[in-house]
Coordinates of C-alpha atoms and ligand atoms in Angstrom, one line a residue:
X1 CA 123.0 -14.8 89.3
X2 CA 123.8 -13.5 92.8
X3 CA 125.9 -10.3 93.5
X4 CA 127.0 -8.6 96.5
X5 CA 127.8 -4.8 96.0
X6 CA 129.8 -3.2 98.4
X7 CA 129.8 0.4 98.9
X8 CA 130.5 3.1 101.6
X9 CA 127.5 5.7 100.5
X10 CA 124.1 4.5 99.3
X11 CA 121.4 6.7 97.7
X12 CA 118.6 7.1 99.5
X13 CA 120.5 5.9 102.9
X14 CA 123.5 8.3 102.6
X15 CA 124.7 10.0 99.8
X16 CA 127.9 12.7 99.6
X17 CA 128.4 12.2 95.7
X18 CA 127.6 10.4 92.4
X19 CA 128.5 6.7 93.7
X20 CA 125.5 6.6 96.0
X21 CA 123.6 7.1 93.1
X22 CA 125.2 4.2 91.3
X23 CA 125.3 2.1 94.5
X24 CA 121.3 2.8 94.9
X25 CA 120.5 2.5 91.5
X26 CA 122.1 -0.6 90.5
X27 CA 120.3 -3.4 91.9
X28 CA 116.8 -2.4 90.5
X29 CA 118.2 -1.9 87.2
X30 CA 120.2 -4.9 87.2
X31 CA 117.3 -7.0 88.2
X32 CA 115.5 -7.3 84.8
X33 CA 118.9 -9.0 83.2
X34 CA 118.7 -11.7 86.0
X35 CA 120.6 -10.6 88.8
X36 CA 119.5 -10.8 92.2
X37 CA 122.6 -8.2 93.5
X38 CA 122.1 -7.2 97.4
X39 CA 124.3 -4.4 98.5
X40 CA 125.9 -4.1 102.1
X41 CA 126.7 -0.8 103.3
X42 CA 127.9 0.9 106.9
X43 CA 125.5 1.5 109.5
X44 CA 125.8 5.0 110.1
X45 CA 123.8 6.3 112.5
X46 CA 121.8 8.4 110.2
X47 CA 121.4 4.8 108.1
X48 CA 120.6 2.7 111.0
X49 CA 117.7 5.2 111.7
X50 CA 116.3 4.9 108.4
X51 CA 116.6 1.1 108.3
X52 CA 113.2 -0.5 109.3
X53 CA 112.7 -4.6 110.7
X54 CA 115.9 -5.1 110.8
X55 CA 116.9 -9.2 111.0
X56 CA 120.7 -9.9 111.9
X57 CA 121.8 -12.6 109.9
X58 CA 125.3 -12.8 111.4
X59 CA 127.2 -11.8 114.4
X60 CA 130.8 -10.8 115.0
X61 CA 132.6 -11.1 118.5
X62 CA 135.2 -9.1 117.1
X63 CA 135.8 -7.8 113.6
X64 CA 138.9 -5.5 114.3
X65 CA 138.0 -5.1 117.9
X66 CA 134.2 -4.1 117.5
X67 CA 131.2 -6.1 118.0
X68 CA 129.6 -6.2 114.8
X69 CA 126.3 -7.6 113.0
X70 CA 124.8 -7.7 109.6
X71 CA 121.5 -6.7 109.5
X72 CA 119.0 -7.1 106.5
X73 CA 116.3 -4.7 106.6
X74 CA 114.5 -2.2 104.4
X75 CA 114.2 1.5 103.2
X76 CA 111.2 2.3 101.0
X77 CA 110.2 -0.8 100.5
X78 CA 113.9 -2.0 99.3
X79 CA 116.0 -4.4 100.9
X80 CA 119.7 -3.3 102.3
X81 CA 122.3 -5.3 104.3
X82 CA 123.9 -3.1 107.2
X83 CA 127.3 -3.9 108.5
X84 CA 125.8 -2.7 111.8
X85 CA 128.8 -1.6 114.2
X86 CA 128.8 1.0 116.2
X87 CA 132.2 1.8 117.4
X88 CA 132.8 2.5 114.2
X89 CA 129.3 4.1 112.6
X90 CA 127.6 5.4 115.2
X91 CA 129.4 9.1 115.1
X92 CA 128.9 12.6 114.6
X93 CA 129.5 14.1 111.0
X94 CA 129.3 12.5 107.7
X95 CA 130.5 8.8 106.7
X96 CA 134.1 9.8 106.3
X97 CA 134.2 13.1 108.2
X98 CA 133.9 14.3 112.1
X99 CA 131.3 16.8 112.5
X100 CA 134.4 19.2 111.8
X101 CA 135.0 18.2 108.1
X102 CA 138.2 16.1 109.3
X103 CA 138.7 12.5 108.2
X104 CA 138.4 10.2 111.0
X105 CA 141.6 8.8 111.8
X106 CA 140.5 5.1 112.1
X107 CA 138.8 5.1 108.3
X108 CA 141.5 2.5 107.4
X109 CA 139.9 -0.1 110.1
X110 CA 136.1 1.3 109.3
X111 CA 136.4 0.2 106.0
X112 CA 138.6 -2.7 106.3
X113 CA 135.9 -4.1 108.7
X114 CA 132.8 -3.6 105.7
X115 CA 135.8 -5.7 103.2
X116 CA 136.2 -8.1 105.8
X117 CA 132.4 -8.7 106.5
X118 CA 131.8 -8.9 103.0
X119 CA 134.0 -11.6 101.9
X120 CA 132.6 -13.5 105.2
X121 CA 129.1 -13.0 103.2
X122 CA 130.5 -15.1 100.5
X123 CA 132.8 -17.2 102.3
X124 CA 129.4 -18.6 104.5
X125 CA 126.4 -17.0 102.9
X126 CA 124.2 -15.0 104.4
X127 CA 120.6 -16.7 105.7
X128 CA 121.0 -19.1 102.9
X129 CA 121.7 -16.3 100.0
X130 CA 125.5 -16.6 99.3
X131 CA 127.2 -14.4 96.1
X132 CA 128.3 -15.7 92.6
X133 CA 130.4 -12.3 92.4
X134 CA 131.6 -9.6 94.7
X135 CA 131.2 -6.2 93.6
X136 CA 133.8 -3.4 94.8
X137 CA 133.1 0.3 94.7
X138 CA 135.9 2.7 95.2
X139 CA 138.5 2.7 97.8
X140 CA 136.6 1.7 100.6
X141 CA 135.6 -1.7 99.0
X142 CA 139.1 -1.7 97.6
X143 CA 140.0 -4.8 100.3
X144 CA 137.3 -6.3 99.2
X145 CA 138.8 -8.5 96.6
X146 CA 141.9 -8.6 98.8
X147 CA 140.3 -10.7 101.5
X148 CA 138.1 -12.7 99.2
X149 CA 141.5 -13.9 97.9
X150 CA 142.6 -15.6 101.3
X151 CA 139.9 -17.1 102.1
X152 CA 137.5 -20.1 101.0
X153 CA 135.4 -17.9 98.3
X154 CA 139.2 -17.4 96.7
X155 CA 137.4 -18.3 93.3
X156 CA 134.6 -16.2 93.5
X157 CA 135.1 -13.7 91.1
X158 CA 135.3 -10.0 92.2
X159 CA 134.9 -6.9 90.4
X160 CA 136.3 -3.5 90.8
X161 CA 134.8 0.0 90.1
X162 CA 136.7 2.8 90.3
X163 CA 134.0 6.1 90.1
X164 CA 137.0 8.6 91.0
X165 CA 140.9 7.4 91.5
X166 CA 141.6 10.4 93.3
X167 CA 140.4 8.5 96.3
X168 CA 142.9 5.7 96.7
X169 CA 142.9 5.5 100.8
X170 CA 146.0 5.6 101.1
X171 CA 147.1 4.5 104.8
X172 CA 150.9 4.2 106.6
X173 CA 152.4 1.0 106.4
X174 CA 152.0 1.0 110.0
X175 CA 148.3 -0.3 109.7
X176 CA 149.2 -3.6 107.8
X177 CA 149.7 -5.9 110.9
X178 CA 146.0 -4.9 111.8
X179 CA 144.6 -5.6 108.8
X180 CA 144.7 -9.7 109.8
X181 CA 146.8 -10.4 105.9
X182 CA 149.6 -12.8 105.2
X183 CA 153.1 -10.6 104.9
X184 CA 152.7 -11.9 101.4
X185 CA 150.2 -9.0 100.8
X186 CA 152.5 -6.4 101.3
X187 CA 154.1 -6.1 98.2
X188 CA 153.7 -5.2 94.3
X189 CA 151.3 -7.9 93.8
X190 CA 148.9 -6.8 96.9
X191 CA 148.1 -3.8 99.2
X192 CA 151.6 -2.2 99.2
X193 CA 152.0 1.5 97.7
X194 CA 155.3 3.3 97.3
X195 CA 155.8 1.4 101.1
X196 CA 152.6 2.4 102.4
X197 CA 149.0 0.6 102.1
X198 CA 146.3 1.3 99.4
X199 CA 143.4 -0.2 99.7
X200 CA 142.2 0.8 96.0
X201 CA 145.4 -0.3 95.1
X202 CA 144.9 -3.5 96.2
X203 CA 141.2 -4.2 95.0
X204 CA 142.2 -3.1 91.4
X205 CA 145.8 -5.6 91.8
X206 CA 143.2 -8.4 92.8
X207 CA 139.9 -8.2 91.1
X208 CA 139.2 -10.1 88.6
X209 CA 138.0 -7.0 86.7
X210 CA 137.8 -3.4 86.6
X211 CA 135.2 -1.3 85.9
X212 CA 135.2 2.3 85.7
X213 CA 132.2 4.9 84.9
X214 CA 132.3 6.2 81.0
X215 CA 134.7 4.8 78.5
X216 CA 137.0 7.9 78.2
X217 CA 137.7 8.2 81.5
X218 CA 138.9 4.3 80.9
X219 CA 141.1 5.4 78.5
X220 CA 142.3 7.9 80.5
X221 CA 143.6 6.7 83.8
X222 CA 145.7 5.0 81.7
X223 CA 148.1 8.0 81.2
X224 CA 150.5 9.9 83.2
X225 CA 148.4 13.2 83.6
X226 CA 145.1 11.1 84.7
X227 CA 146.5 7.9 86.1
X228 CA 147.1 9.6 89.9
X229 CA 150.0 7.6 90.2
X230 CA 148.0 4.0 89.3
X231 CA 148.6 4.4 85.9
X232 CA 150.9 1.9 85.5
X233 CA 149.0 -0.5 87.0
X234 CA 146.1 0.3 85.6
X235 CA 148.0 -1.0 82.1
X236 CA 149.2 -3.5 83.2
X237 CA 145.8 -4.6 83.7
X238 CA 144.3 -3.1 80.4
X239 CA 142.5 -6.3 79.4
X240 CA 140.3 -6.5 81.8
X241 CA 139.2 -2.9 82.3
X242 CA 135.7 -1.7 81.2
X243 CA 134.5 1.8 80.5
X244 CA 130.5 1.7 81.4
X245 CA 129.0 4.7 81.7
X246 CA 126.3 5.7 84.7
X247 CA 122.8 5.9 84.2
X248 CA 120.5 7.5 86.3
X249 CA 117.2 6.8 88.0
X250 CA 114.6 8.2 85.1
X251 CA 112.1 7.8 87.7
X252 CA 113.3 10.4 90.3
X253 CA 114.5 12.5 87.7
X254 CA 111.5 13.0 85.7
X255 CA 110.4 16.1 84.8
X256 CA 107.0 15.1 83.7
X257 CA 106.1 13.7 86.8
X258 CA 108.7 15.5 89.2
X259 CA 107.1 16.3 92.5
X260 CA 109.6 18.5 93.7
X261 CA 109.7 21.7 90.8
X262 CA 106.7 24.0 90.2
X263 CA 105.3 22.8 86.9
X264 CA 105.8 19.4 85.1
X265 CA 106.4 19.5 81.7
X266 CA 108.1 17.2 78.4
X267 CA 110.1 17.9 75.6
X268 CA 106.7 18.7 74.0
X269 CA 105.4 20.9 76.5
X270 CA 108.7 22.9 76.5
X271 CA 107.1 26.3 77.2
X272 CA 105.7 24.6 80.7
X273 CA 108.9 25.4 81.5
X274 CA 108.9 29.2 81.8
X275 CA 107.1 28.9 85.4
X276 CA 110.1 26.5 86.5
X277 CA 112.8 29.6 85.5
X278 CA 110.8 31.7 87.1
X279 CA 110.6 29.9 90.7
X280 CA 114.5 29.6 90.0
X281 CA 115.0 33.0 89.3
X282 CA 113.2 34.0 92.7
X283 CA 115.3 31.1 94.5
X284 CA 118.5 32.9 93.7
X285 CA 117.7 36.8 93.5
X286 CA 117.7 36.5 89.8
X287 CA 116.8 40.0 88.3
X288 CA 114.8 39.5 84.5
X289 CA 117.0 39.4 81.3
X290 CA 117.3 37.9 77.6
X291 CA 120.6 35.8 78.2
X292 CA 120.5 32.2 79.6
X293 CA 120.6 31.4 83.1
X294 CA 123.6 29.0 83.9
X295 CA 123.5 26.5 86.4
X296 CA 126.1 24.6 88.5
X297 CA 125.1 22.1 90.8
X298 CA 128.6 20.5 92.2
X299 CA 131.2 20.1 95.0
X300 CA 133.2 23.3 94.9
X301 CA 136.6 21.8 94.4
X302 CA 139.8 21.7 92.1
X303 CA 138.4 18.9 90.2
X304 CA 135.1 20.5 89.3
X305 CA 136.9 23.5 87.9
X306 CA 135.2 26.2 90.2
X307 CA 137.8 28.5 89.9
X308 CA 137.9 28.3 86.0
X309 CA 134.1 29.4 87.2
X310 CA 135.0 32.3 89.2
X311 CA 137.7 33.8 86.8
X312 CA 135.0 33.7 83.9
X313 CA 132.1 35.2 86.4
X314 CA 132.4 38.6 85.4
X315 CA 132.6 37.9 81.5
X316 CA 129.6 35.7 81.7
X317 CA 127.5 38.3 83.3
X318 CA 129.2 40.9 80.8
X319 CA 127.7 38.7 77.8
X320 CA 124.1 38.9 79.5
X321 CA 124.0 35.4 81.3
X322 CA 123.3 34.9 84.8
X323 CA 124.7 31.9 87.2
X324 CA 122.8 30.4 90.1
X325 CA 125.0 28.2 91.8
X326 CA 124.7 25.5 94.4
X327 CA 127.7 23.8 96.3
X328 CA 129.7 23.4 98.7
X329 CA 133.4 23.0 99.3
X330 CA 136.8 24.6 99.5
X331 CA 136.4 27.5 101.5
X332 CA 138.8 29.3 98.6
X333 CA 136.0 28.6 95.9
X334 CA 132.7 29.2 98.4
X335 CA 134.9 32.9 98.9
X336 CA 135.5 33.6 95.6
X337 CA 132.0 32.7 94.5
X338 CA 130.6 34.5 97.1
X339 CA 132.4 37.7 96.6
X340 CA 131.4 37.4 93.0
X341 CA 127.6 36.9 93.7
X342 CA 128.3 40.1 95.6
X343 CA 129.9 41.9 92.9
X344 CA 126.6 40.9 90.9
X345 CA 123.8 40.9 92.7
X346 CA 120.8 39.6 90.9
X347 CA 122.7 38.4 87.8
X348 CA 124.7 35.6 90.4
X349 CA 123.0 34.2 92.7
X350 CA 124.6 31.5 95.6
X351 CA 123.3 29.1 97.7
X352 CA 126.5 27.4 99.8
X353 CA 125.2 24.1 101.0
X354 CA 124.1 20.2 99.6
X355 CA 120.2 20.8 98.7
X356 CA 118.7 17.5 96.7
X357 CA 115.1 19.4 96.6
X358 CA 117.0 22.3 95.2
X359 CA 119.1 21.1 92.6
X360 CA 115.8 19.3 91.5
X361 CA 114.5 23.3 90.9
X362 CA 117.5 24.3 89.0
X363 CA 117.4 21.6 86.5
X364 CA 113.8 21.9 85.7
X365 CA 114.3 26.1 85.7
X366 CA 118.1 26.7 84.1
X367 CA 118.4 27.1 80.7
X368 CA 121.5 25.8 81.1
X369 CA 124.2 23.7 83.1
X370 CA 127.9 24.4 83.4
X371 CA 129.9 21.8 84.0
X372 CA 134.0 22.9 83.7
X373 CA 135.5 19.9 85.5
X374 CA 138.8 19.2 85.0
X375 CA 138.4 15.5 85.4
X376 CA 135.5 13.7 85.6
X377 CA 135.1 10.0 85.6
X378 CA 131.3 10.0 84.0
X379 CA 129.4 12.4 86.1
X380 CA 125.5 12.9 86.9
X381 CA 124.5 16.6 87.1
X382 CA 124.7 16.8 82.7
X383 CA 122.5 13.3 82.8
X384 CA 120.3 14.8 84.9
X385 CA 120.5 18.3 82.8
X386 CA 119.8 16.7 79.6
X387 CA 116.9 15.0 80.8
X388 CA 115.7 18.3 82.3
X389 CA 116.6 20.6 78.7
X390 CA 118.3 22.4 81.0
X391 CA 121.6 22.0 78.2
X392 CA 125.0 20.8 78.9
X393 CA 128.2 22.8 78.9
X394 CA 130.8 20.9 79.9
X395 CA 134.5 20.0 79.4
X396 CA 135.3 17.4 76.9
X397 CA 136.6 15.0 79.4
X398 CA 136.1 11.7 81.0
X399 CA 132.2 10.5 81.2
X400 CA 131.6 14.5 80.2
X401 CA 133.2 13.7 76.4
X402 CA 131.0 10.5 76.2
X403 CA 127.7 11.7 76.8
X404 CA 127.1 15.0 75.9
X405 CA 127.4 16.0 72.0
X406 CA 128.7 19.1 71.2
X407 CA 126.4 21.5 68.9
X408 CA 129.3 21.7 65.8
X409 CA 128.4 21.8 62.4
X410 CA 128.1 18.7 61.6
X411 CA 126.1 17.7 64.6
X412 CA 123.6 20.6 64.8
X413 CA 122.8 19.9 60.6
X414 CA 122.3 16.2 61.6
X415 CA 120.1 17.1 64.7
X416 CA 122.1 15.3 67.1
X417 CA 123.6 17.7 69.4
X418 CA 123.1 18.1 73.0
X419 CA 124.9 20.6 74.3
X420 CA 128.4 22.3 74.2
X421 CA 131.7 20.9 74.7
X422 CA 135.0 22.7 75.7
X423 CA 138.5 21.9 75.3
X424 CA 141.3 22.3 76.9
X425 CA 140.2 22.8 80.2
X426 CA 140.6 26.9 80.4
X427 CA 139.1 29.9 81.7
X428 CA 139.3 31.3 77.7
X429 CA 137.6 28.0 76.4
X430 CA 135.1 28.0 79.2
X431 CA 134.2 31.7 78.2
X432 CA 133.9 30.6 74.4
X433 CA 131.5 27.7 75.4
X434 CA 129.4 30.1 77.2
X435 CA 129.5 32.6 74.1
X436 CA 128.5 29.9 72.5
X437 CA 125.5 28.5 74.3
X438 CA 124.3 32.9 74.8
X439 CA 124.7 32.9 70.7
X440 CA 122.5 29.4 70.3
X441 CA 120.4 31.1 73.4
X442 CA 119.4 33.6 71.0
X443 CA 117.5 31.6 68.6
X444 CA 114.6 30.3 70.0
X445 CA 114.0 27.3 67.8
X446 CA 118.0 26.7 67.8
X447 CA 117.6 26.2 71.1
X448 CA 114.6 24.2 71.8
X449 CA 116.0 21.8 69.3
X450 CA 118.7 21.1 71.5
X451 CA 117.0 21.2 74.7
X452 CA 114.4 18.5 72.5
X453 CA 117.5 16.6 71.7
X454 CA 118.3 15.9 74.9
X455 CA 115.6 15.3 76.5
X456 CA 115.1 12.5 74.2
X457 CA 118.7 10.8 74.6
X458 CA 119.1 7.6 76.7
X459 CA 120.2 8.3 80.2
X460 CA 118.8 5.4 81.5
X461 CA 120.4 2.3 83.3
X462 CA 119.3 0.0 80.8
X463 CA 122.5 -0.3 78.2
X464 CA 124.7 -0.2 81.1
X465 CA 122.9 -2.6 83.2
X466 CA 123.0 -5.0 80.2
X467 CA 126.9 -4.5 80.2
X468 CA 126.9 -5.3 83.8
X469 CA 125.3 -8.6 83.6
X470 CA 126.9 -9.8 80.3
X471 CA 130.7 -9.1 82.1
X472 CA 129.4 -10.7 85.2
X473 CA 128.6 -13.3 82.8
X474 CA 131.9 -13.5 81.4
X475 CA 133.4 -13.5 84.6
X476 CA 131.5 -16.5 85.7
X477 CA 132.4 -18.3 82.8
X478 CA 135.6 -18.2 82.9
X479 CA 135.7 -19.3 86.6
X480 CA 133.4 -22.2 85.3
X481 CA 134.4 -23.9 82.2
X482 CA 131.7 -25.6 80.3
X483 CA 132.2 -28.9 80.0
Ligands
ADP1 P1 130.7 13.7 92.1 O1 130.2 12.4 92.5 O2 132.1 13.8 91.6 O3 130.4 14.8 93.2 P2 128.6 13.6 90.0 O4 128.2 14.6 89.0 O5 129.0 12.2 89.6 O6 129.9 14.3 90.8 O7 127.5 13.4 91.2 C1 127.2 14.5 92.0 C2 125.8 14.2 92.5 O8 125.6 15.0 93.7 C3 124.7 14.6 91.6 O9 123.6 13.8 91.9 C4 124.5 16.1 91.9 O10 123.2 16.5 91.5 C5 124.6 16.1 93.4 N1 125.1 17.3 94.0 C6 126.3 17.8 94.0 N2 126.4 18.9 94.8 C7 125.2 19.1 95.3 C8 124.6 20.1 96.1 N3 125.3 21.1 96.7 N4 123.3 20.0 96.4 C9 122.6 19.0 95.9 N5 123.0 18.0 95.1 C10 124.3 18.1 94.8

């Protein structure tokens, strides 16, 4: 079975969040269930540096006024395929930003060119490789499924992935003549949005199904308060939605073998460990005491709950924990955190700033990881933290609820639990989780119990993968009876 994934960031080519991991990770994990899945990407210029023998497989005169090629080449031994343009790649800054943080003001055309050229790839195939199924990520993929449906692949089937609806690229209706569509598409049952264009809107009003990262976060777009204004839609097309939750790479994030923190260790070599808090503690000014030390590794936004963060700082310090924190972000949150790391130095320790190495040191040192996002469609850092023992505090929400289990009662007596959950999403509740995890702290064997626990719970790709290839499966089916 042959798949095309189409995504905008690409781990290790170019990564801003958690869909480059899923992007990157995909294909290897898919290809033990029988799927040959290639994945085209931008050619940024940081990405078109990496890439190595490149081959161009196809040409374009002019994809929305750019000379364009697909290139095939490889990163580490893996095989990519580069939508190679550089009008609209080759720039400063990062793959949706100029070097100022600013969105670029054609990212309606960038992205619309990647659709474009990947419904070419399976309208005419590609060097003789030509897709059984499109796959969409996010909003930048979103026209994906959009121009499939004009053209001659109209009945390949196309699927969907939402990894964070905030995102919806939403663009003036001005733009629609450009975007080479039938007027047809501008309406309820394409592109149009409230009388502008969304390309995520359209993807997930045309694809045959949609996917989104962890079955609560399924379930929750489908209301009011989580829907960001697709929730209607979104229910309208409940039967064909999926909840799958991420996996991650169990190879890169391997503590036992980890070449990136001081000492390797397992969940039976816990007390390995100790050198790993210590490097951590040095990293971050980190004076010695008996509480926990909390980490955050996250984008310092809103969503993430930072400021729930920075209103408890003081109280957790107060109960004898200590926070090293990695981010970057709102320039609010950076503030606040930094005038709190000032206000306790050596029990809060910041490091403003996107450090891969780094937040490889604070899993394998914290004791453990605060995650108080508001929303969050599966998320990474608590996958990673459990498979680190560095234990999971996080909001009962979206992919957060599904796979982290909170140390109650009933799950610490059946030696289940993983980590602590909160709810609702407060500064009080996120101050009782941490009172919480300082009591459980306390008890040395409580504790390695849960850090054991987790360490032995499956974060790998290979349930999800599975679920991949059986509705890719489906999908297929349907669009080919048996006879
Ligand atoms: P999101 O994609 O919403 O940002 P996820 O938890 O799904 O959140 O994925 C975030 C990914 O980015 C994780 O791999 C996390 O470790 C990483 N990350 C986030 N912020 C930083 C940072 N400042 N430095 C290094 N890695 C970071």
């Amino acid at each position: 079975m042959k798949v095309l994934s189409v995504a905008s960031e690409v781990y290790p080519l170019i990564k801003t969040g958690g869909l480059a991991d899923v992007a990157g990770a995909l294909p290897a994990a898919l290809a033990s269930h029988g799927v040959d899945m290639r994945v085209l990407l931008p050619g940024y210029r940081s990405v078109m540096a990496k890439i190595r023998q490149p081959l161009r497989l196809r040409e374009f005169d002019d994809l929305f006024g750019a000379s364009a090629a697909i290139l095939a080449g490889k990163v580490d031994g893996m095989d990519w395929l580069v939508l190679d343009a550089p009008e609209f790649f080759d720039r400063d800054g990062g793959p949706y930003t100029d070097a100022a943080g600013l969105d670029h003001p054609d990212n309606w055309r960038r992205f619309a060119a990647l659709c474009k050229a990947a419904a070419e790839i399976a309208e005419h195939g590609l060097g003789g490789w030509k897709p059984d199924i499109v796959h969409a990520h996010d909003w930048q993929a979103g026209l994906v499924p959009v121009y499939l449906g004009q053209g001659a692949a109209a009945a390949t089937p196309s699927v969907m992935t939402v990894h964070n609806l905030a995102f919806q690229g939403q663009f003036g209706a001005d733009i629609f003549p450009e975007l080479g569509l039938p007027q047809s598409v501008f309406s309820m049952e394409g592109v149009e949005y409230y009388g502008d264009v969304s390309f995520l809107k359209g993807g997930l009003q045309l694809a045959s199904a949609i996917t989104t990262v962890s079955p609560t976060y399924a379930q929750e777009i489908r209301r009011p308060d989580f829907g960001m204004g697709l929730d209607g839609l979104i229910n309208a097309r409940a039967a064909d939605l999926h909840g799958i939750v991420n996996g991650i790479d169990t190879k890169v994030w391997d503590p036992s073998g980890d070449p990136l923190i001081d000492t390797n260790y397992s969940a039976s070599k816990l007390k390995k460990r100790q050198a790993n808090r210590k490097a951590l503690a040095e990293r971050f000014g980190l004076e010695d005491g008996d509480g926990p030390v909390f980490t955050v590794i996250s984008r310092l936004t809103w969503q993430k709950g930072i400021d729930l963060l920075t209103e408890a700082a003081d109280d957790i310090v107060a109960m004898g924990g200590r926070i090293a924190i990695l981010g970057a972000g709102d320039a609010a949150l950076e503030g606040a955190l930094l005038a709190a790391a000032a206000r306790h130095r050596g029990a809060i320790g910041l490091v403003i700033g996107y450090d891969e190495p780094l937040s490889h040191i604070m899993q394998a040192g914290g004791d453990a990881l605060l995650v108080p996002s508001r929303f969050e469609p599966c998320g990474l850092t608590q996958l990673y933290g459990l498979r680190y023992g560095n234990v999971p505090v996080v909001a009962r929400t979206g992919g957060l609820a599904d796979t982290v289990i909170d140390a109650n009662e009933a799950a610490s007596a059946a030696r289940v639990a993983t980590g602590f959950q909160f709810a609702p999403v407060t500064t009080d509740q996120l101050r009782e989780a941490v009172r919480r995890a300082i009591r459980a702290f306390a008890e040395p064997k409580v504790w390695a119990r849960l850090q054991n626990q987790g360490m032995k719970a499956d974060v790998s790709w290979e349930r999800s993968a599975a679920r991949y290839a059986a509705l890719y499966r489906e999908l297929l089916s349907k669009q080919r009876p048996t006879e």
